[in-house]
Amino acid sequence: MILHSNILGEGIPFVILHGFLGMNDNWKTMGQKFSEEGFQVHLVDQRNHGHSFHSSEFNYDVLVVDLKTYCETNGLKHVILLGHSMGGKTAMLFATKYPDMVSKLLVADISPRFYPVHHDGILSGLSALNFDVIKSRGEADDLLSKYVSDFGTRQFLLKNLYWIEKGKLALRMNLDVLKEEITEIGEPLPDQARFEKETLFLKGDRSEYIGVEDENIIKNHFPNAQIITISNAGHWLHAENPDDFFDAVIKFTK
């Protein structure tokens, strides 16, 4: 099966992968801006997310196979590849396995290292959404606020809501499988994985996902990597400081 995507513009192929519990729509505004710079932007939904297919199998190896199939089906060669968070892990592994398919790699606020499970509250909140009772986005937000205090995070999560039929809401992501396979999200890049081409890691100055201790890990896997900090931004750096994020990406890709 082929991953769902939203394709914007014409030019150099530029593939963007969203993070855990996200979807390609999270990158629509930024993707449109990139497309105006001479790129054909592919905003991709990874499996069990967004409009892409659901599957009981979920780990970075299969996400990489999905991406390879997508690129081959769409005739994409030498792509610029950008991934955020979970999407960054997919992008890193893809680039190390298929370096000839990637011209430049960009990784947004994630390191190649292992991360412990830290989405318990979010997953509990999403699991508590009973759509036999909840009949509006406002009601869903009210309930979710008992588990997730940050308004911006809730709005990000509630983008997954859609009307499965008249009067009946549902979540687009495959929540049951994502909960079952949650430990896969934090898996590290294999020790031997390396990508020699130009790579850019972007981190938010208010985020703890990439620390000083990660710099050697990054260089071990990506010897031609540079790491830059986006100011006034946390983990969702492309949404929190879109102007600086955009400028950094364009400077690297041009």
Tab-separated table of N, CA and C in Angstrom, residues 15-177:
chain	number	residue	atom	x	y	z
A	15	VAL	N	10.726	15.915	0.640
A	15	VAL	CA	9.783	15.059	1.373
A	15	VAL	C	9.824	15.426	2.854
A	16	ILE	N	8.647	15.603	3.458
A	16	ILE	CA	8.551	15.983	4.867
A	16	ILE	C	7.731	14.937	5.622
A	17	LEU	N	8.286	14.475	6.751
A	17	LEU	CA	7.647	13.462	7.587
A	17	LEU	C	7.279	14.072	8.946
A	18	HIS	N	6.019	13.943	9.321
A	18	HIS	CA	5.502	14.467	10.592
A	18	HIS	C	5.943	13.605	11.771
A	19	GLY	N	5.624	14.067	12.966
A	19	GLY	CA	5.959	13.353	14.183
A	19	GLY	C	4.851	12.442	14.682
A	20	PHE	N	5.084	11.829	15.833
A	20	PHE	CA	4.149	10.887	16.459
A	20	PHE	C	2.814	11.569	16.744
A	21	LEU	N	1.733	10.916	16.343
A	21	LEU	CA	0.360	11.386	16.509
A	21	LEU	C	0.031	12.597	15.639
A	22	GLY	N	0.935	12.924	14.703
A	22	GLY	CA	0.689	14.030	13.787
A	22	GLY	C	0.173	13.557	12.448
A	23	MET	N	0.220	14.465	11.488
A	23	MET	CA	-0.215	14.157	10.122
A	23	MET	C	0.375	15.212	9.192
A	24	ASN	N	0.238	14.984	7.895
A	24	ASN	CA	0.882	15.902	6.956
A	24	ASN	C	0.314	17.311	7.050
A	25	ASP	N	-0.928	17.440	7.499
A	25	ASP	CA	-1.551	18.757	7.616
A	25	ASP	C	-0.800	19.670	8.586
A	26	ASN	N	-0.076	19.075	9.552
A	26	ASN	CA	0.714	19.876	10.487
A	26	ASN	C	1.773	20.718	9.767
A	27	TRP	N	2.123	20.302	8.563
A	27	TRP	CA	3.198	20.954	7.814
A	27	TRP	C	2.693	21.704	6.582
A	28	LYS	N	1.394	21.872	6.467
A	28	LYS	CA	0.828	22.456	5.245
A	28	LYS	C	1.303	23.886	5.011
A	29	THR	N	1.264	24.731	6.049
A	29	THR	CA	1.679	26.127	5.888
A	29	THR	C	3.151	26.225	5.535
A	30	MET	N	3.984	25.488	6.269
A	30	MET	CA	5.418	25.497	5.988
A	30	MET	C	5.708	24.885	4.621
A	31	GLY	N	5.028	23.806	4.301
A	31	GLY	CA	5.226	23.159	3.008
A	31	GLY	C	4.886	24.078	1.846
A	32	GLN	N	3.831	24.873	1.996
A	32	GLN	CA	3.457	25.827	0.948
A	32	GLN	C	4.561	26.854	0.739
A	33	LYS	N	5.155	27.306	1.837
A	33	LYS	CA	6.252	28.269	1.722
A	33	LYS	C	7.460	27.650	1.018
A	34	PHE	N	7.763	26.395	1.343
A	34	PHE	CA	8.868	25.717	0.665
A	34	PHE	C	8.580	25.566	-0.830
A	35	SER	N	7.337	25.261	-1.169
A	35	SER	CA	6.984	25.045	-2.577
A	35	SER	C	7.171	26.322	-3.398
A	36	GLU	N	7.056	27.464	-2.746
A	36	GLU	CA	7.236	28.739	-3.439
A	36	GLU	C	8.705	29.064	-3.673
A	37	GLU	N	9.585	28.214	-3.141
A	37	GLU	CA	11.032	28.403	-3.307
A	37	GLU	C	11.623	27.450	-4.349
A	38	GLY	N	10.773	26.816	-5.141
A	38	GLY	CA	11.262	25.947	-6.212
A	38	GLY	C	11.375	24.483	-5.853
A	39	PHE	N	10.609	24.054	-4.840
A	39	PHE	CA	10.599	22.653	-4.448
A	39	PHE	C	9.235	22.029	-4.748
A	40	GLN	N	9.268	20.744	-5.084
A	40	GLN	CA	8.026	19.965	-5.092
A	40	GLN	C	7.949	19.277	-3.735
A	41	VAL	N	7.052	19.754	-2.903
A	41	VAL	CA	6.991	19.320	-1.509
A	41	VAL	C	5.997	18.173	-1.371
A	42	HIS	N	6.457	17.089	-0.780
A	42	HIS	CA	5.616	15.924	-0.514
A	42	HIS	C	5.386	15.843	0.995
A	43	LEU	N	4.199	16.202	1.423
A	43	LEU	CA	3.817	16.101	2.832
A	43	LEU	C	3.184	14.735	3.022
A	44	VAL	N	3.881	13.861	3.706
A	44	VAL	CA	3.519	12.439	3.747
A	44	VAL	C	2.907	12.070	5.101
A	45	ASP	N	1.816	11.299	5.058
A	45	ASP	CA	1.270	10.676	6.271
A	45	ASP	C	1.938	9.316	6.448
A	46	GLN	N	2.611	9.100	7.573
A	46	GLN	CA	3.184	7.783	7.839
A	46	GLN	C	2.082	6.794	8.244
A	47	ARG	N	2.369	5.509	8.128
A	47	ARG	CA	1.340	4.508	8.419
A	47	ARG	C	0.771	4.681	9.834
A	48	ASN	N	-0.498	4.367	9.972
A	48	ASN	CA	-1.246	4.512	11.232
A	48	ASN	C	-1.440	5.970	11.646
A	49	HIS	N	-1.196	6.897	10.726
A	49	HIS	CA	-1.375	8.327	10.977
A	49	HIS	C	-2.107	8.963	9.797
A	50	GLY	N	-2.844	10.034	10.092
A	50	GLY	CA	-3.486	10.806	9.036
A	50	GLY	C	-4.377	9.963	8.151
A	51	HIS	N	-4.242	10.158	6.835
A	51	HIS	CA	-5.061	9.438	5.862
A	51	HIS	C	-4.387	8.164	5.356
A	52	SER	N	-3.209	7.834	5.864
A	52	SER	CA	-2.537	6.619	5.391
A	52	SER	C	-3.138	5.371	6.020
A	53	PHE	N	-2.758	4.239	5.453
A	53	PHE	CA	-3.336	2.954	5.849
A	53	PHE	C	-2.974	2.579	7.285
A	54	HIS	N	-3.835	1.767	7.884
A	54	HIS	CA	-3.593	1.241	9.225
A	54	HIS	C	-2.997	-0.155	9.120
A	55	SER	N	-2.140	-0.480	10.082
A	55	SER	CA	-1.482	-1.787	10.092
A	55	SER	C	-1.124	-2.146	11.524
A	56	SER	N	-1.156	-3.436	11.830
A	56	SER	CA	-0.760	-3.881	13.170
A	56	SER	C	0.754	-3.846	13.348
A	57	GLU	N	1.489	-3.748	12.244
A	57	GLU	CA	2.951	-3.711	12.292
A	57	GLU	C	3.404	-2.256	12.312
A	58	PHE	N	4.235	-1.916	13.288
A	58	PHE	CA	4.656	-0.520	13.410
A	58	PHE	C	6.023	-0.443	14.066
A	59	ASN	N	7.031	-0.092	13.284
A	59	ASN	CA	8.384	0.146	13.777
A	59	ASN	C	9.130	0.913	12.690
A	60	TYR	N	10.326	1.361	13.001
A	60	TYR	CA	11.036	2.206	12.044
A	60	TYR	C	11.450	1.463	10.784
A	61	ASP	N	11.695	0.176	10.879
A	61	ASP	CA	12.046	-0.577	9.675
A	61	ASP	C	10.909	-0.560	8.654
A	62	VAL	N	9.676	-0.765	9.118
A	62	VAL	CA	8.555	-0.762	8.162
A	62	VAL	C	8.236	0.663	7.706
A	63	LEU	N	8.453	1.658	8.561
A	63	LEU	CA	8.233	3.042	8.126
A	63	LEU	C	9.209	3.420	7.014
A	64	VAL	N	10.423	2.902	7.106
A	64	VAL	CA	11.420	3.148	6.055
A	64	VAL	C	11.013	2.455	4.755
A	65	VAL	N	10.535	1.235	4.840
A	65	VAL	CA	10.067	0.527	3.641
A	65	VAL	C	8.906	1.292	3.005
A	66	ASP	N	7.992	1.788	3.837
A	66	ASP	CA	6.876	2.586	3.319
A	66	ASP	C	7.381	3.790	2.535
A	67	LEU	N	8.372	4.471	3.087
A	67	LEU	CA	8.899	5.668	2.433
A	67	LEU	C	9.618	5.318	1.134
A	68	LYS	N	10.364	4.234	1.130
A	68	LYS	CA	11.053	3.801	-0.095
A	68	LYS	C	10.033	3.485	-1.192
A	69	THR	N	8.984	2.772	-0.827
A	69	THR	CA	7.929	2.446	-1.793
A	69	THR	C	7.264	3.716	-2.315
A	70	TYR	N	7.022	4.669	-1.427
A	70	TYR	CA	6.402	5.929	-1.837
A	70	TYR	C	7.300	6.657	-2.847
A	71	CYS	N	8.584	6.762	-2.538
A	71	CYS	CA	9.503	7.471	-3.433
A	71	CYS	C	9.597	6.777	-4.789
A	72	GLU	N	9.696	5.459	-4.786
A	72	GLU	CA	9.793	4.720	-6.044
A	72	GLU	C	8.511	4.855	-6.857
A	73	THR	N	7.372	4.782	-6.203
A	73	THR	CA	6.091	4.897	-6.897
A	73	THR	C	5.935	6.266	-7.544
A	74	ASN	N	6.447	7.300	-6.868
A	74	ASN	CA	6.316	8.660	-7.382
A	74	ASN	C	7.532	9.121	-8.191
A	75	GLY	N	8.447	8.204	-8.456
A	75	GLY	CA	9.611	8.526	-9.271
A	75	GLY	C	10.538	9.555	-8.647
A	76	LEU	N	10.638	9.536	-7.329
A	76	LEU	CA	11.458	10.523	-6.621
A	76	LEU	C	12.875	9.996	-6.430
A	77	LYS	N	13.844	10.765	-6.891
A	77	LYS	CA	15.249	10.409	-6.741
A	77	LYS	C	15.991	11.596	-6.142
A	78	HIS	N	16.986	11.303	-5.328
A	78	HIS	CA	17.829	12.350	-4.743
A	78	HIS	C	16.979	13.405	-4.029
A	79	VAL	N	16.135	12.943	-3.132
A	79	VAL	CA	15.222	13.848	-2.443
A	79	VAL	C	15.934	14.591	-1.316
A	80	ILE	N	15.451	15.800	-1.033
A	80	ILE	CA	15.739	16.454	0.238
A	80	ILE	C	14.731	15.877	1.219
A	81	LEU	N	15.208	15.382	2.355
A	81	LEU	CA	14.341	14.684	3.301
A	81	LEU	C	14.392	15.374	4.655
A	82	LEU	N	13.207	15.771	5.137
A	82	LEU	CA	13.088	16.428	6.440
A	82	LEU	C	12.110	15.640	7.298
A	83	GLY	N	12.516	15.325	8.518
A	83	GLY	CA	11.624	14.635	9.445
A	83	GLY	C	11.620	15.294	10.801
A	84	HIS	N	10.454	15.372	11.411
A	84	HIS	CA	10.314	15.953	12.746
A	84	HIS	C	10.024	14.862	13.759
A	85	SER	N	10.772	14.826	14.846
A	85	SER	CA	10.522	13.906	15.958
A	85	SER	C	10.498	12.467	15.444
A	86	MET	N	9.405	11.730	15.600
A	86	MET	CA	9.338	10.378	15.061
A	86	MET	C	9.687	10.360	13.578
A	87	GLY	N	9.203	11.347	12.845
A	87	GLY	CA	9.538	11.443	11.421
A	87	GLY	C	11.027	11.645	11.204
A	88	GLY	N	11.690	12.308	12.154
A	88	GLY	CA	13.135	12.461	12.077
A	88	GLY	C	13.851	11.146	12.240
A	89	LYS	N	13.331	10.286	13.120
A	89	LYS	CA	13.921	8.949	13.282
A	89	LYS	C	13.756	8.139	11.990
A	90	THR	N	12.567	8.222	11.391
A	90	THR	CA	12.340	7.536	10.109
A	90	THR	C	13.307	8.066	9.060
A	91	ALA	N	13.443	9.387	8.987
A	91	ALA	CA	14.302	10.006	7.979
A	91	ALA	C	15.765	9.607	8.172
A	92	MET	N	16.224	9.579	9.436
A	92	MET	CA	17.608	9.186	9.705
A	92	MET	C	17.880	7.758	9.244
A	93	LEU	N	16.984	6.850	9.616
A	93	LEU	CA	17.199	5.449	9.246
A	93	LEU	C	17.121	5.271	7.736
A	94	PHE	N	16.178	5.949	7.090
A	94	PHE	CA	16.052	5.870	5.636
A	94	PHE	C	17.341	6.334	4.958
A	95	ALA	N	17.866	7.474	5.411
A	95	ALA	CA	19.072	8.017	4.785
A	95	ALA	C	20.272	7.094	4.955
A	96	THR	N	20.373	6.440	6.110
A	96	THR	CA	21.505	5.527	6.323
A	96	THR	C	21.360	4.233	5.530
A	97	LYS	N	20.120	3.827	5.272
A	97	LYS	CA	19.891	2.598	4.493
A	97	LYS	C	19.943	2.851	2.985
A	98	TYR	N	19.461	4.011	2.558
A	98	TYR	CA	19.360	4.308	1.123
A	98	TYR	C	19.965	5.682	0.822
A	99	PRO	N	21.266	5.827	1.074
A	99	PRO	CA	21.901	7.149	0.909
A	99	PRO	C	21.814	7.694	-0.507
A	100	ASP	N	21.758	6.810	-1.512
A	100	ASP	CA	21.690	7.283	-2.892
A	100	ASP	C	20.360	7.952	-3.211
A	101	MET	N	19.354	7.714	-2.377
A	101	MET	CA	18.037	8.300	-2.629
A	101	MET	C	17.872	9.670	-1.961
A	102	VAL	N	18.852	10.062	-1.146
A	102	VAL	CA	18.748	11.306	-0.372
A	102	VAL	C	19.899	12.233	-0.744
A	103	SER	N	19.570	13.474	-1.121
A	103	SER	CA	20.627	14.445	-1.428
A	103	SER	C	21.048	15.211	-0.183
A	104	LYS	N	20.078	15.606	0.635
A	104	LYS	CA	20.355	16.289	1.903
A	104	LYS	C	19.330	15.826	2.922
A	105	LEU	N	19.767	15.766	4.181
A	105	LEU	CA	18.909	15.305	5.270
A	105	LEU	C	18.762	16.411	6.304
A	106	LEU	N	17.509	16.624	6.738
A	106	LEU	CA	17.226	17.568	7.810
A	106	LEU	C	16.425	16.858	8.890
A	107	VAL	N	16.824	17.049	10.133
A	107	VAL	CA	16.181	16.382	11.270
A	107	VAL	C	15.766	17.445	12.278
A	108	ALA	N	14.477	17.498	12.589
A	108	ALA	CA	13.941	18.524	13.472
A	108	ALA	C	13.693	17.969	14.873
A	109	ASP	N	14.488	18.396	15.804
A	109	ASP	CA	14.345	18.203	17.246
A	109	ASP	C	14.217	16.744	17.681
A	110	ILE	N	15.153	15.946	17.227
A	110	ILE	CA	15.260	14.564	17.709
A	110	ILE	C	16.704	14.119	17.474
A	111	SER	N	17.195	13.262	18.346
A	111	SER	CA	18.550	12.719	18.264
A	111	SER	C	18.479	11.249	17.835
A	112	PRO	N	19.585	10.677	17.365
A	112	PRO	CA	19.589	9.245	17.023
A	112	PRO	C	19.485	8.321	18.243
A	113	ARG	N	19.566	8.853	19.449
A	113	ARG	CA	19.640	8.009	20.650
A	113	ARG	C	18.277	7.430	21.054
A	114	PHE	N	18.326	6.594	22.079
A	114	PHE	CA	17.112	6.013	22.676
A	114	PHE	C	16.377	7.063	23.513
A	115	TYR	N	15.050	7.033	23.442
A	115	TYR	CA	14.206	7.882	24.293
A	115	TYR	C	13.215	6.990	25.049
A	116	PRO	N	13.084	7.180	26.354
A	116	PRO	CA	12.077	6.414	27.099
A	116	PRO	C	10.663	6.879	26.734
A	117	VAL	N	9.689	6.018	27.000
A	117	VAL	CA	8.292	6.365	26.739
A	117	VAL	C	7.905	7.580	27.584
A	118	HIS	N	7.300	8.578	26.947
A	118	HIS	CA	6.918	9.786	27.680
A	118	HIS	C	5.607	10.392	27.162
A	119	HIS	N	4.782	9.550	26.560
A	119	HIS	CA	3.512	10.032	26.019
A	119	HIS	C	2.311	9.479	26.799
A	120	ASP	N	2.547	9.018	28.027
A	120	ASP	CA	1.489	8.327	28.767
A	120	ASP	C	0.235	9.183	28.937
A	121	GLY	N	0.413	10.429	29.360
A	121	GLY	CA	-0.739	11.297	29.592
A	121	GLY	C	-1.534	11.548	28.329
A	122	ILE	N	-0.829	11.801	27.244
A	122	ILE	CA	-1.492	12.052	25.962
A	122	ILE	C	-2.277	10.832	25.505
A	123	LEU	N	-1.659	9.658	25.585
A	123	LEU	CA	-2.336	8.441	25.131
A	123	LEU	C	-3.520	8.106	26.032
A	124	SER	N	-3.392	8.350	27.320
A	124	SER	CA	-4.519	8.120	28.227
A	124	SER	C	-5.673	9.052	27.894
A	125	GLY	N	-5.351	10.309	27.612
A	125	GLY	CA	-6.388	11.269	27.259
A	125	GLY	C	-7.104	10.914	25.970
A	126	LEU	N	-6.337	10.540	24.953
A	126	LEU	CA	-6.958	10.142	23.679
A	126	LEU	C	-7.809	8.889	23.849
A	127	SER	N	-7.336	7.970	24.685
A	127	SER	CA	-8.087	6.733	24.923
A	127	SER	C	-9.397	6.998	25.663
A	128	ALA	N	-9.436	8.088	26.424
A	128	ALA	CA	-10.625	8.412	27.208
A	128	ALA	C	-11.722	9.068	26.365
A	129	LEU	N	-11.421	9.416	25.124
A	129	LEU	CA	-12.417	10.069	24.272
A	129	LEU	C	-13.447	9.047	23.802
A	130	ASN	N	-14.624	9.096	24.375
A	130	ASN	CA	-15.716	8.184	24.032
A	130	ASN	C	-16.658	8.911	23.074
A	131	PHE	N	-16.587	8.544	21.809
A	131	PHE	CA	-17.349	9.270	20.798
A	131	PHE	C	-18.809	8.824	20.707
A	132	ASP	N	-19.201	7.899	21.564
A	132	ASP	CA	-20.634	7.643	21.742
A	132	ASP	C	-21.251	8.743	22.604
A	133	VAL	N	-20.397	9.408	23.380
A	133	VAL	CA	-20.853	10.473	24.282
A	133	VAL	C	-20.436	11.844	23.756
A	134	ILE	N	-19.201	11.959	23.283
A	134	ILE	CA	-18.661	13.233	22.815
A	134	ILE	C	-19.177	13.525	21.410
A	135	LYS	N	-19.799	14.686	21.264
A	135	LYS	CA	-20.440	15.017	19.992
A	135	LYS	C	-19.895	16.290	19.359
A	136	SER	N	-18.829	16.853	19.926
A	136	SER	CA	-18.256	18.068	19.349
A	136	SER	C	-16.776	18.147	19.686
A	137	ARG	N	-16.065	18.967	18.929
A	137	ARG	CA	-14.650	19.183	19.191
A	137	ARG	C	-14.444	19.859	20.544
A	138	GLY	N	-15.362	20.749	20.904
A	138	GLY	CA	-15.268	21.416	22.196
A	138	GLY	C	-15.357	20.444	23.353
A	139	GLU	N	-16.274	19.482	23.251
A	139	GLU	CA	-16.403	18.466	24.292
A	139	GLU	C	-15.151	17.598	24.357
A	140	ALA	N	-14.582	17.289	23.207
A	140	ALA	CA	-13.343	16.499	23.178
A	140	ALA	C	-12.207	17.269	23.841
A	141	ASP	N	-12.129	18.550	23.567
A	141	ASP	CA	-11.086	19.377	24.170
A	141	ASP	C	-11.259	19.464	25.683
A	142	ASP	N	-12.484	19.603	26.125
A	142	ASP	CA	-12.744	19.675	27.571
A	142	ASP	C	-12.238	18.425	28.276
A	143	LEU	N	-12.553	17.263	27.716
A	143	LEU	CA	-12.123	16.018	28.355
A	143	LEU	C	-10.607	15.865	28.277
A	144	LEU	N	-10.045	16.168	27.094
A	144	LEU	CA	-8.606	16.000	26.904
A	144	LEU	C	-7.814	16.925	27.827
A	145	SER	N	-8.394	18.078	28.180
A	145	SER	CA	-7.698	19.031	29.049
A	145	SER	C	-7.428	18.463	30.438
A	146	LYS	N	-8.172	17.432	30.831
A	146	LYS	CA	-7.933	16.782	32.126
A	146	LYS	C	-6.638	15.967	32.102
A	147	TYR	N	-6.162	15.653	30.913
A	147	TYR	CA	-4.948	14.847	30.757
A	147	TYR	C	-3.779	15.653	30.188
A	148	VAL	N	-4.093	16.639	29.344
A	148	VAL	CA	-3.076	17.427	28.644
A	148	VAL	C	-3.377	18.895	28.912
A	149	SER	N	-2.566	19.534	29.748
A	149	SER	CA	-2.862	20.899	30.155
A	149	SER	C	-2.539	21.930	29.086
A	150	ASP	N	-1.538	21.665	28.250
A	150	ASP	CA	-1.093	22.650	27.278
A	150	ASP	C	-2.081	22.769	26.115
A	151	PHE	N	-2.597	23.981	25.906
A	151	PHE	CA	-3.607	24.209	24.877
A	151	PHE	C	-3.068	23.876	23.481
A	152	GLY	N	-1.838	24.315	23.174
A	152	GLY	CA	-1.273	24.073	21.858
A	152	GLY	C	-1.129	22.592	21.550
A	153	THR	N	-0.707	21.818	22.550
A	153	THR	CA	-0.579	20.374	22.357
A	153	THR	C	-1.940	19.746	22.084
A	154	ARG	N	-2.969	20.202	22.821
A	154	ARG	CA	-4.322	19.665	22.591
A	154	ARG	C	-4.817	19.991	21.184
A	155	GLN	N	-4.545	21.202	20.717
A	155	GLN	CA	-4.995	21.563	19.373
A	155	GLN	C	-4.283	20.719	18.318
A	156	PHE	N	-3.010	20.444	18.549
A	156	PHE	CA	-2.255	19.558	17.667
A	156	PHE	C	-2.904	18.171	17.628
A	157	LEU	N	-3.242	17.631	18.800
A	157	LEU	CA	-3.844	16.300	18.877
A	157	LEU	C	-5.232	16.272	18.257
A	158	LEU	N	-6.008	17.332	18.483
A	158	LEU	CA	-7.396	17.351	18.019
A	158	LEU	C	-7.510	17.553	16.513
A	159	LYS	N	-6.398	17.832	15.832
A	159	LYS	CA	-6.426	17.831	14.371
A	159	LYS	C	-6.777	16.438	13.832
A	160	ASN	N	-6.590	15.423	14.685
A	160	ASN	CA	-6.903	14.053	14.279
A	160	ASN	C	-8.397	13.760	14.264
A	161	LEU	N	-9.214	14.645	14.808
A	161	LEU	CA	-10.656	14.420	14.827
A	161	LEU	C	-11.251	14.590	13.436
A	162	TYR	N	-12.203	13.735	13.099
A	162	TYR	CA	-12.959	13.917	11.856
A	162	TYR	C	-14.328	13.273	12.026
A	163	TRP	N	-15.232	13.628	11.141
A	163	TRP	CA	-16.593	13.080	11.186
A	163	TRP	C	-16.617	11.800	10.375
A	164	ILE	N	-16.674	10.674	11.068
A	164	ILE	CA	-16.712	9.378	10.374
A	164	ILE	C	-18.059	9.173	9.704
A	165	GLU	N	-19.074	9.774	10.249
A	165	GLU	CA	-20.413	9.822	9.659
A	165	GLU	C	-21.128	11.001	10.311
A	166	LYS	N	-22.295	11.328	9.822
A	166	LYS	CA	-23.020	12.480	10.368
A	166	LYS	C	-23.279	12.286	11.860
A	167	GLY	N	-22.785	13.245	12.657
A	167	GLY	CA	-23.002	13.202	14.095
A	167	GLY	C	-22.068	12.288	14.866
A	168	LYS	N	-21.072	11.690	14.179
A	168	LYS	CA	-20.184	10.720	14.834
A	168	LYS	C	-18.721	11.071	14.562
A	169	LEU	N	-18.015	11.484	15.614
A	169	LEU	CA	-16.601	11.800	15.499
A	169	LEU	C	-15.736	10.555	15.662
A	170	ALA	N	-14.495	10.631	15.172
A	170	ALA	CA	-13.509	9.557	15.348
A	170	ALA	C	-12.122	10.167	15.231
A	171	LEU	N	-11.111	9.359	15.548
A	171	LEU	CA	-9.714	9.771	15.411
A	171	LEU	C	-9.097	9.119	14.180
A	172	ARG	N	-8.327	9.888	13.443
A	172	ARG	CA	-7.720	9.344	12.227
A	172	ARG	C	-6.603	8.343	12.535
A	173	MET	N	-5.834	8.596	13.594
A	173	MET	CA	-4.704	7.703	13.845
A	173	MET	C	-5.188	6.348	14.368
A	174	ASN	N	-4.356	5.331	14.188
A	174	ASN	CA	-4.660	3.987	14.673
A	174	ASN	C	-4.200	3.895	16.128
A	175	LEU	N	-5.030	4.420	17.029
A	175	LEU	CA	-4.618	4.608	18.412
A	175	LEU	C	-4.268	3.290	19.094
A	176	ASP	N	-5.030	2.249	18.844
A	176	ASP	CA	-4.782	0.970	19.526
A	176	ASP	C	-3.383	0.435	19.222
A	177	VAL	N	-2.996	0.462	17.954
A	177	VAL	CA	-1.672	-0.043	17.576
A	177	VAL	C	-0.572	0.891	18.082
